[in-house]
Coordinates of C-alpha atoms and ligand atoms in Angstrom, one line a residue:
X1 CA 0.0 0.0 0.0
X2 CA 1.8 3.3 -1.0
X3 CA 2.1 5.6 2.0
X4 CA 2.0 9.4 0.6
X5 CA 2.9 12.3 2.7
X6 CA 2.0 15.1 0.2
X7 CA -0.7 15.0 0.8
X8 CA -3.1 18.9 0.1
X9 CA -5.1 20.7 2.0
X10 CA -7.7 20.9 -1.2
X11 CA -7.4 17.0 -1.8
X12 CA -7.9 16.4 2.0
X13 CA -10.9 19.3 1.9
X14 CA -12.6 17.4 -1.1
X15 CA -12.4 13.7 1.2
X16 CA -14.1 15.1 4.1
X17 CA -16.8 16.6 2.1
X18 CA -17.7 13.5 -0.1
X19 CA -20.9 12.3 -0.4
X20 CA -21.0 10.5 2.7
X21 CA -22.0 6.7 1.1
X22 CA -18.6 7.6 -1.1
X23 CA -16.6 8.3 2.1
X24 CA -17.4 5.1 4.0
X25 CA -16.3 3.1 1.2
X26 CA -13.1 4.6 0.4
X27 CA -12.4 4.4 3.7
X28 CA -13.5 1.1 3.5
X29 CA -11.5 -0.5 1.0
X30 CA -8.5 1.2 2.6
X31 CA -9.0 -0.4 6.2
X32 CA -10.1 -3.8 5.2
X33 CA -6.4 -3.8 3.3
X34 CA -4.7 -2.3 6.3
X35 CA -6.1 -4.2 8.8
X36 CA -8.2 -7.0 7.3
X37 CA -9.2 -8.6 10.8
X38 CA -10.8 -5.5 12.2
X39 CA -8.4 -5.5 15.7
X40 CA -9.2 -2.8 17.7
X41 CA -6.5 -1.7 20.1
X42 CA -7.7 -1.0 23.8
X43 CA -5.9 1.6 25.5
X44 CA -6.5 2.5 29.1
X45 CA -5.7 6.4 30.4
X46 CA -4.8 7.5 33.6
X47 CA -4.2 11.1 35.1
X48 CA -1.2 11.0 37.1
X49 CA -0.6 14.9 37.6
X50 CA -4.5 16.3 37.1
X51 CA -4.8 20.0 36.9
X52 CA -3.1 23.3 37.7
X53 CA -1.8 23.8 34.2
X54 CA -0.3 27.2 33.2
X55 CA -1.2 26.6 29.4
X56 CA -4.5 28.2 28.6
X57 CA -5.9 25.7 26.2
X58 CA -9.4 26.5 25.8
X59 CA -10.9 23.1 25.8
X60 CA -9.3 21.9 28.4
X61 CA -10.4 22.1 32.4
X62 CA -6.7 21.4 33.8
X63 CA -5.8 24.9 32.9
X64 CA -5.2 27.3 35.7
X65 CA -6.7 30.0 33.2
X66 CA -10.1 28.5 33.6
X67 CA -12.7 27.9 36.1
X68 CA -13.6 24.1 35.8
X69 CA -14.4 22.6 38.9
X70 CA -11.0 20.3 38.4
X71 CA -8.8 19.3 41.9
X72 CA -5.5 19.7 41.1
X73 CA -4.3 16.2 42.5
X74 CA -0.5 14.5 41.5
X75 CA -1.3 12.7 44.8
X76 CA -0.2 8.9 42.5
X77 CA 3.1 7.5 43.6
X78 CA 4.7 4.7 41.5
X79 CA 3.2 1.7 43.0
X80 CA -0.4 3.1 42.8
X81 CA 0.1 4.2 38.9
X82 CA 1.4 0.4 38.6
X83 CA -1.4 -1.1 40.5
X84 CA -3.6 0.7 38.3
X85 CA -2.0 -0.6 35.2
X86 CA -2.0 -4.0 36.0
X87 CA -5.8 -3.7 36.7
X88 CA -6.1 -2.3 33.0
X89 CA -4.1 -5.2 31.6
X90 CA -6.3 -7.7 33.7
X91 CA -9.4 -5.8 32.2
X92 CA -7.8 -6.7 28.6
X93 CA -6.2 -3.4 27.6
X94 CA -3.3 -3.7 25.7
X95 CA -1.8 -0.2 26.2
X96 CA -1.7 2.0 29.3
X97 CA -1.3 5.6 28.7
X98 CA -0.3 7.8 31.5
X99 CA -1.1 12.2 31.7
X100 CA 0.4 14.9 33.5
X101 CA -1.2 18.6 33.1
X102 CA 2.3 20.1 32.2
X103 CA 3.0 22.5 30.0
X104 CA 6.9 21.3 29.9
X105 CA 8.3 17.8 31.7
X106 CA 10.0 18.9 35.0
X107 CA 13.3 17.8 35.8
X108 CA 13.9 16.0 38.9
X109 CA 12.0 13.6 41.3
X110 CA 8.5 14.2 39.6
X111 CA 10.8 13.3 36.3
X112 CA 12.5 10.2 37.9
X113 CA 8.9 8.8 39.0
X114 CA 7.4 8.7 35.4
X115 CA 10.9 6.9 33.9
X116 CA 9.8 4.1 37.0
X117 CA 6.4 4.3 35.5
X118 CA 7.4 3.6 32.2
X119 CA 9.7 0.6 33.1
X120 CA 7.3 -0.6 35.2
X121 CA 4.5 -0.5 33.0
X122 CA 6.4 -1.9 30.0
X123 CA 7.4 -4.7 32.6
X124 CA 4.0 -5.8 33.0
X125 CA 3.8 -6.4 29.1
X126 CA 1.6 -3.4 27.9
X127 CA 2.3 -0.4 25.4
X128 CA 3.3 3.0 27.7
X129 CA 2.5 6.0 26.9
X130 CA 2.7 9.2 28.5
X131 CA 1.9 12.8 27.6
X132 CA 3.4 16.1 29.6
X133 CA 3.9 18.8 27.3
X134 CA 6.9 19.5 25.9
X135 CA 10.0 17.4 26.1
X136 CA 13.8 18.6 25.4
X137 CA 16.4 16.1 23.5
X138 CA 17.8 14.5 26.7
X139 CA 14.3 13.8 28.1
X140 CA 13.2 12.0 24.9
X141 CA 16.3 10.2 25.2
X142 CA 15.9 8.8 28.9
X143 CA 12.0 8.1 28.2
X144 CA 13.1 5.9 24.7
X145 CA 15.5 4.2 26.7
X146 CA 13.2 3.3 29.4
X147 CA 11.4 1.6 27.0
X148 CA 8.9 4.1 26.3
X149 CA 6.1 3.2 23.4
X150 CA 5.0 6.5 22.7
X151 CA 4.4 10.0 23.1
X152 CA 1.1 11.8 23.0
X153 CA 1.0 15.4 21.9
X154 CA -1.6 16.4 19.8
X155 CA -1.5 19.5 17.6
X156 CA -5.3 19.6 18.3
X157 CA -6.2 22.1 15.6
X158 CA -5.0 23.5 12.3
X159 CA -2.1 26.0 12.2
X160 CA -4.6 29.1 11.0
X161 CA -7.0 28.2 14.0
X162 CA -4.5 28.0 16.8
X163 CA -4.3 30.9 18.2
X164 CA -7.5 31.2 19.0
X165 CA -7.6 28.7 20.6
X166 CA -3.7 28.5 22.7
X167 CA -2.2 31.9 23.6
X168 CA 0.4 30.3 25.8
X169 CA 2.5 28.2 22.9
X170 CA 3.2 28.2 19.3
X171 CA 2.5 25.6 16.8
X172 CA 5.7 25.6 16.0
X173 CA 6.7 24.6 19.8
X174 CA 5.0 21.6 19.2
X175 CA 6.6 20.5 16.0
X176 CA 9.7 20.7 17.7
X177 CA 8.9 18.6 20.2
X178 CA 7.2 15.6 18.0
X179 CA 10.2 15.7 15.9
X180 CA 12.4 15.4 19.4
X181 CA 10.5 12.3 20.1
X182 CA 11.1 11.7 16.9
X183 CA 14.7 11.2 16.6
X184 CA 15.0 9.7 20.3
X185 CA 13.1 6.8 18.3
X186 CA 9.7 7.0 20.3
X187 CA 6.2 6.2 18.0
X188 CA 4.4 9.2 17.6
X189 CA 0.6 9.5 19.0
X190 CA -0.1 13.1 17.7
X191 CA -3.8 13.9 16.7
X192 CA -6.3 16.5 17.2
X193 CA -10.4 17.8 18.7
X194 CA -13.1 18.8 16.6
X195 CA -16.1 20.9 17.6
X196 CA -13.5 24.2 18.9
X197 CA -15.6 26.3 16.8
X198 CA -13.3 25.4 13.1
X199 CA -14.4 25.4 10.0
X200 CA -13.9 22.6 7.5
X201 CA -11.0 24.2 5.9
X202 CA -9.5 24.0 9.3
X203 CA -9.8 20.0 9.8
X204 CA -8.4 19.5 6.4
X205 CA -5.4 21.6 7.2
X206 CA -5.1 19.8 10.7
X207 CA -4.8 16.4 8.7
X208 CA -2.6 18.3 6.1
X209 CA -0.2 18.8 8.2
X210 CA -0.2 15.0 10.2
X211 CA -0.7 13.5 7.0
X212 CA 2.7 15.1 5.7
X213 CA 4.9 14.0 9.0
X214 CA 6.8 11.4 7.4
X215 CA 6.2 8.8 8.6
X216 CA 3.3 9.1 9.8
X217 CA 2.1 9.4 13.6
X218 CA 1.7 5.9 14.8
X219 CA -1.2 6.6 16.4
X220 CA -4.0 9.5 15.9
X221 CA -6.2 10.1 18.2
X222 CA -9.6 11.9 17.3
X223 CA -11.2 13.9 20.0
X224 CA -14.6 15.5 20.2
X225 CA -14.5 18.5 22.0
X226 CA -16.3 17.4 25.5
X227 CA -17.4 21.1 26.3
X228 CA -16.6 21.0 30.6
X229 CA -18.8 24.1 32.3
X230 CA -16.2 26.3 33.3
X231 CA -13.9 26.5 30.3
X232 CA -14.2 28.9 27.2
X233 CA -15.5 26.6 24.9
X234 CA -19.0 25.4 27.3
X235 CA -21.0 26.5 25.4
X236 CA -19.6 25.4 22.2
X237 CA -22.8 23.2 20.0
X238 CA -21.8 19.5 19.7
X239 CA -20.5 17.9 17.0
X240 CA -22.6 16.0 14.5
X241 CA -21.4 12.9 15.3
X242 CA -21.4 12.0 11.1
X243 CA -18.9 15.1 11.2
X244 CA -16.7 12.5 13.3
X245 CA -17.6 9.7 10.7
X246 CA -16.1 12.2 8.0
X247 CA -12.9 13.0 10.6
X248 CA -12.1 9.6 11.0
X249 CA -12.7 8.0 7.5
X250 CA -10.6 10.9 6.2
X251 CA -7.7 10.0 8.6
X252 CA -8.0 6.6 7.9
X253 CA -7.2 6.9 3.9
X254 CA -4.4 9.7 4.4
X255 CA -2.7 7.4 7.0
X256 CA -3.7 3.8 5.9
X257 CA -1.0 2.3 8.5
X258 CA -1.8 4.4 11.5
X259 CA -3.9 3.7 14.4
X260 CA -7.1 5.9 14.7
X261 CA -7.7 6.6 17.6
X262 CA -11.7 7.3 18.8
X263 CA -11.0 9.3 21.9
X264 CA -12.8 11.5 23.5
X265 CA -16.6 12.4 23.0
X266 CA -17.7 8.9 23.1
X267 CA -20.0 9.5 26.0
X268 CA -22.1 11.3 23.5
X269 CA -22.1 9.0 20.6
X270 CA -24.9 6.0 19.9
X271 CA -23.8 2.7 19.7
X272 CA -24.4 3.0 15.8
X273 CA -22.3 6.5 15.6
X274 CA -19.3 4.3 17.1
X275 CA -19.7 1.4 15.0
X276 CA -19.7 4.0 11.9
X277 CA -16.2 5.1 13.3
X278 CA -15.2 1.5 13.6
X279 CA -16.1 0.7 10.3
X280 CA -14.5 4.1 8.2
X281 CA -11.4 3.4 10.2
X282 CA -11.3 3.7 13.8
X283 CA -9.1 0.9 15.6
X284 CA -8.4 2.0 18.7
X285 CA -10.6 3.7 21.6
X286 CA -9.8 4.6 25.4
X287 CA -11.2 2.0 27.9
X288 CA -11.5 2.8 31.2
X289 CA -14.6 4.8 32.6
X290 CA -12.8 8.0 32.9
X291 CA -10.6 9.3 30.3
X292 CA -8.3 12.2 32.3
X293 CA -11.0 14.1 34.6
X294 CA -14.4 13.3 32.2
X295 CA -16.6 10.3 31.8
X296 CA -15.9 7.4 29.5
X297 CA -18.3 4.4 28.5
X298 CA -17.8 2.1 30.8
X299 CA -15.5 -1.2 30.2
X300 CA -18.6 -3.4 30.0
X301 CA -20.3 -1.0 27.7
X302 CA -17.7 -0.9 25.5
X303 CA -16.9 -4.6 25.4
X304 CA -20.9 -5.2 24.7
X305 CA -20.5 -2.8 22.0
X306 CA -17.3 -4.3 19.9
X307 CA -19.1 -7.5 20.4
X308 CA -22.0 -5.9 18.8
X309 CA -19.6 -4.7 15.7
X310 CA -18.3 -8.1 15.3
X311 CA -14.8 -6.6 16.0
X312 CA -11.6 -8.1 17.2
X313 CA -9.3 -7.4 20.5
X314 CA -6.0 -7.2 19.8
X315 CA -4.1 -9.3 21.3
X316 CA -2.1 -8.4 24.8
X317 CA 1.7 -7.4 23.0
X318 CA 3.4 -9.9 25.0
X319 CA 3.1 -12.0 28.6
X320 CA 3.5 -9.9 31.9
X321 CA 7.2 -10.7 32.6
X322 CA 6.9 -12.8 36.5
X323 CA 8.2 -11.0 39.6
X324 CA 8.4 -7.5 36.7
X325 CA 6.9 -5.2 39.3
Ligands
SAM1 N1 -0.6 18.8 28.9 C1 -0.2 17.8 27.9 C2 -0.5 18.4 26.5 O1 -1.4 19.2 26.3 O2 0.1 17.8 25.6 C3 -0.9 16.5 28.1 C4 -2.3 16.4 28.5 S1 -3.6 17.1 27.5 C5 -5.0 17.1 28.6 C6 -3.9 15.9 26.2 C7 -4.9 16.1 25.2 O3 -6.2 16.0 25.7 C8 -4.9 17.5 24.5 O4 -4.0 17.7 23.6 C9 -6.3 17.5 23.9 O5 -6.2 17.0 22.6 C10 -7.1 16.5 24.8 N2 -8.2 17.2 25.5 C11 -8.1 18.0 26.6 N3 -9.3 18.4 27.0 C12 -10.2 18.0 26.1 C13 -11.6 18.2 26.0 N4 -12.3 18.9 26.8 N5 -12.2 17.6 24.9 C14 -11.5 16.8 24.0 N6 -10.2 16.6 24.1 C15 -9.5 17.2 25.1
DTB2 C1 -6.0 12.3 23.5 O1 -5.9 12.7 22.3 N1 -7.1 12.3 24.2 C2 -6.9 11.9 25.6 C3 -5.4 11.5 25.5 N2 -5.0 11.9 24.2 C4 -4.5 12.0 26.6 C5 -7.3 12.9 26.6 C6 -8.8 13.3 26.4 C7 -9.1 14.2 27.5 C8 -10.6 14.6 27.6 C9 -10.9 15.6 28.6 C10 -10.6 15.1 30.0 O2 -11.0 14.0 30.4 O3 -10.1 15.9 30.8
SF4_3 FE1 -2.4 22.0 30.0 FE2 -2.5 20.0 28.3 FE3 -4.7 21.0 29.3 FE4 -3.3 22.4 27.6 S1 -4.4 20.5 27.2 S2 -4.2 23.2 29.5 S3 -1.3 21.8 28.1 S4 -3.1 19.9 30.4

């Protein structure tokens, strides 16, 4: 399957806005080549350092800028974020990703702790993952060679629409550090939200530019905005979930190797609106009934419904390595 990473913003424009029948069945033809057995990947999330943050991301409730009703709370030690983990690989996830509301990684013990998270997680046989903001070159280097899987920083909008949206960092920051984790040989989980108030021209040159990292993000998550009272965007209308359908399909012929990630927002989908997603391309959602301080489907829910989709687990990566906590 050729991979392209030239992807234009007018070629990406004129996917998402295809007769929606026509959509679903490139989509189609693309996924059922890329992953023929329908696996879905089920990755489990857990707020380590919750709130606080000095970024002023206007979706989000960690930031100190707004006035969510959000604890700030780093209260988990390393045994804790490990017992948790091994409760998400005896629930059947086969990746565990870990958050801290940073705007940059600090230095020191708090740094120390997520390196024994990391190890300790990958000791118990799942994927890790962690997002904290931004990372320098020695950072990246110590997380890759505690066996980190991947980092998770999301360019969440297009270039043109990011301002209004982050004050406190450029888009070019955040470049930077993907291409850090990058070259310290960590997969890339980079992805974005829709429903911030952008237009369509604004998701096509979202997926422009991750379409054009070469290679690819390994993973890309797609986020519906979940609007949290307290935060600029409340009162922002939901998204029409077939707007999703289109985000995801899109994603899913632009980056035929990738996983596609159906990540926040699922509280508010049907059954039917996830199993579109799972069929244009989605192979991967969060499990666990909280993603980092908002509601997710519950793991029963969610196993009733990719039973209902006739859709695969993946399979655990490898066996928990005895004695590896
Ligand atoms: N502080 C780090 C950063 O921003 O990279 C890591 C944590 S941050 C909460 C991770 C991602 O969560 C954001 O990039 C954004 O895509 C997503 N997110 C945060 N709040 C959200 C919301 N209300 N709805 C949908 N996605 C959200
Ligand atoms: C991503 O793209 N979505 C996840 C994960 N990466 C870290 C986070 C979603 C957060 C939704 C709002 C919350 O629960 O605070
Ligand atoms: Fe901070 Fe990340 Fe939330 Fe932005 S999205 S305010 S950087 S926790």
């Amino acid at each position: 399957m050729m991979l392209r990473h030239d992807w234009t913003t007018p070629e990406i424009q004129a996917l998402l806005t295809l007769p929606l029948v026509e959509l679903i069945w490139q989509a189609q033809s693309v996924h059922r080549l890329a992953n023929p057995g329908y696996e879905v990947q089920l990755a489990s999330l857990l707020s380590v350092k919750t709130g606080g943050c000095e970024e002023d991301c206007a979706y989000c409730p960690q930031s100190l800028h707004h006035s969510s009703d959000v604890t700030d709370r780093s209260d988990f030690d390393v045994a804790g974020v490990l017992g948790r983990a091994l409760e998400a690989r005896q629930a059947g996830a086969q990746r565990f990703c870990m958050g801290w509301a940073w705007r940059e990684i600090r230095e020191g013990a708090p740094f120390e702790a997520m390196l024994e998270m990391v190890r300790g997680v990958r000791a118990l046989g799942l994927e890790a993952c962690v997002t904290a903001g931004m990372v320098t070159e020695s950072q990246a280097v110590r997380l890759a060679e505690a066996g980190l899987s991947a980092y998770n920083h999301n360019l969440d909008t297009s270039p043109e629409h990011y301002g209004a949206i982050i004050t406190t960092r450029s888009y070019q920051e955040r470049l930077e550090t993907l291409a850090r984790v990058r070259q310290a040989g960590i997969a890339l989980c980079c992805g974005g939200i829709i429903g911030l108030g952008e237009s369509g021209h604004d998701r096509a040159s979202l997926l422009q530019v991750l379409s054009n990292l070469d290679p690819h993000p390994e993973s890309v998550p797609i986020n519906a905005l979940v609007a949290v009272p307290g935060t600029p965007l409340e009162d922002c209308p939901p998204v029409d979930p077939l707007d999703l359908v289109r985000m995801v399909a899109t994603a899913r012929i632009l980056m035929p190797k990738s996983r596609v990630r159906l990540s926040a927002g699922r509280e508010q989908l049907t059954r039917e609106a996830q199993i579109l997603c799972l069929l244009v391309g989605a192979d991967s959602i969060f499990y666990g009934d909280t993603l980092l301080t908002t509601a997710n489907p519950s793991q029963h829910k969610d196993r009733a419904l990719l039973a209902a989709a006739g859709v695969r687990v993946m399979e655990q990566p490898m066996p928990a390595i005895p004695g590896g906590l």
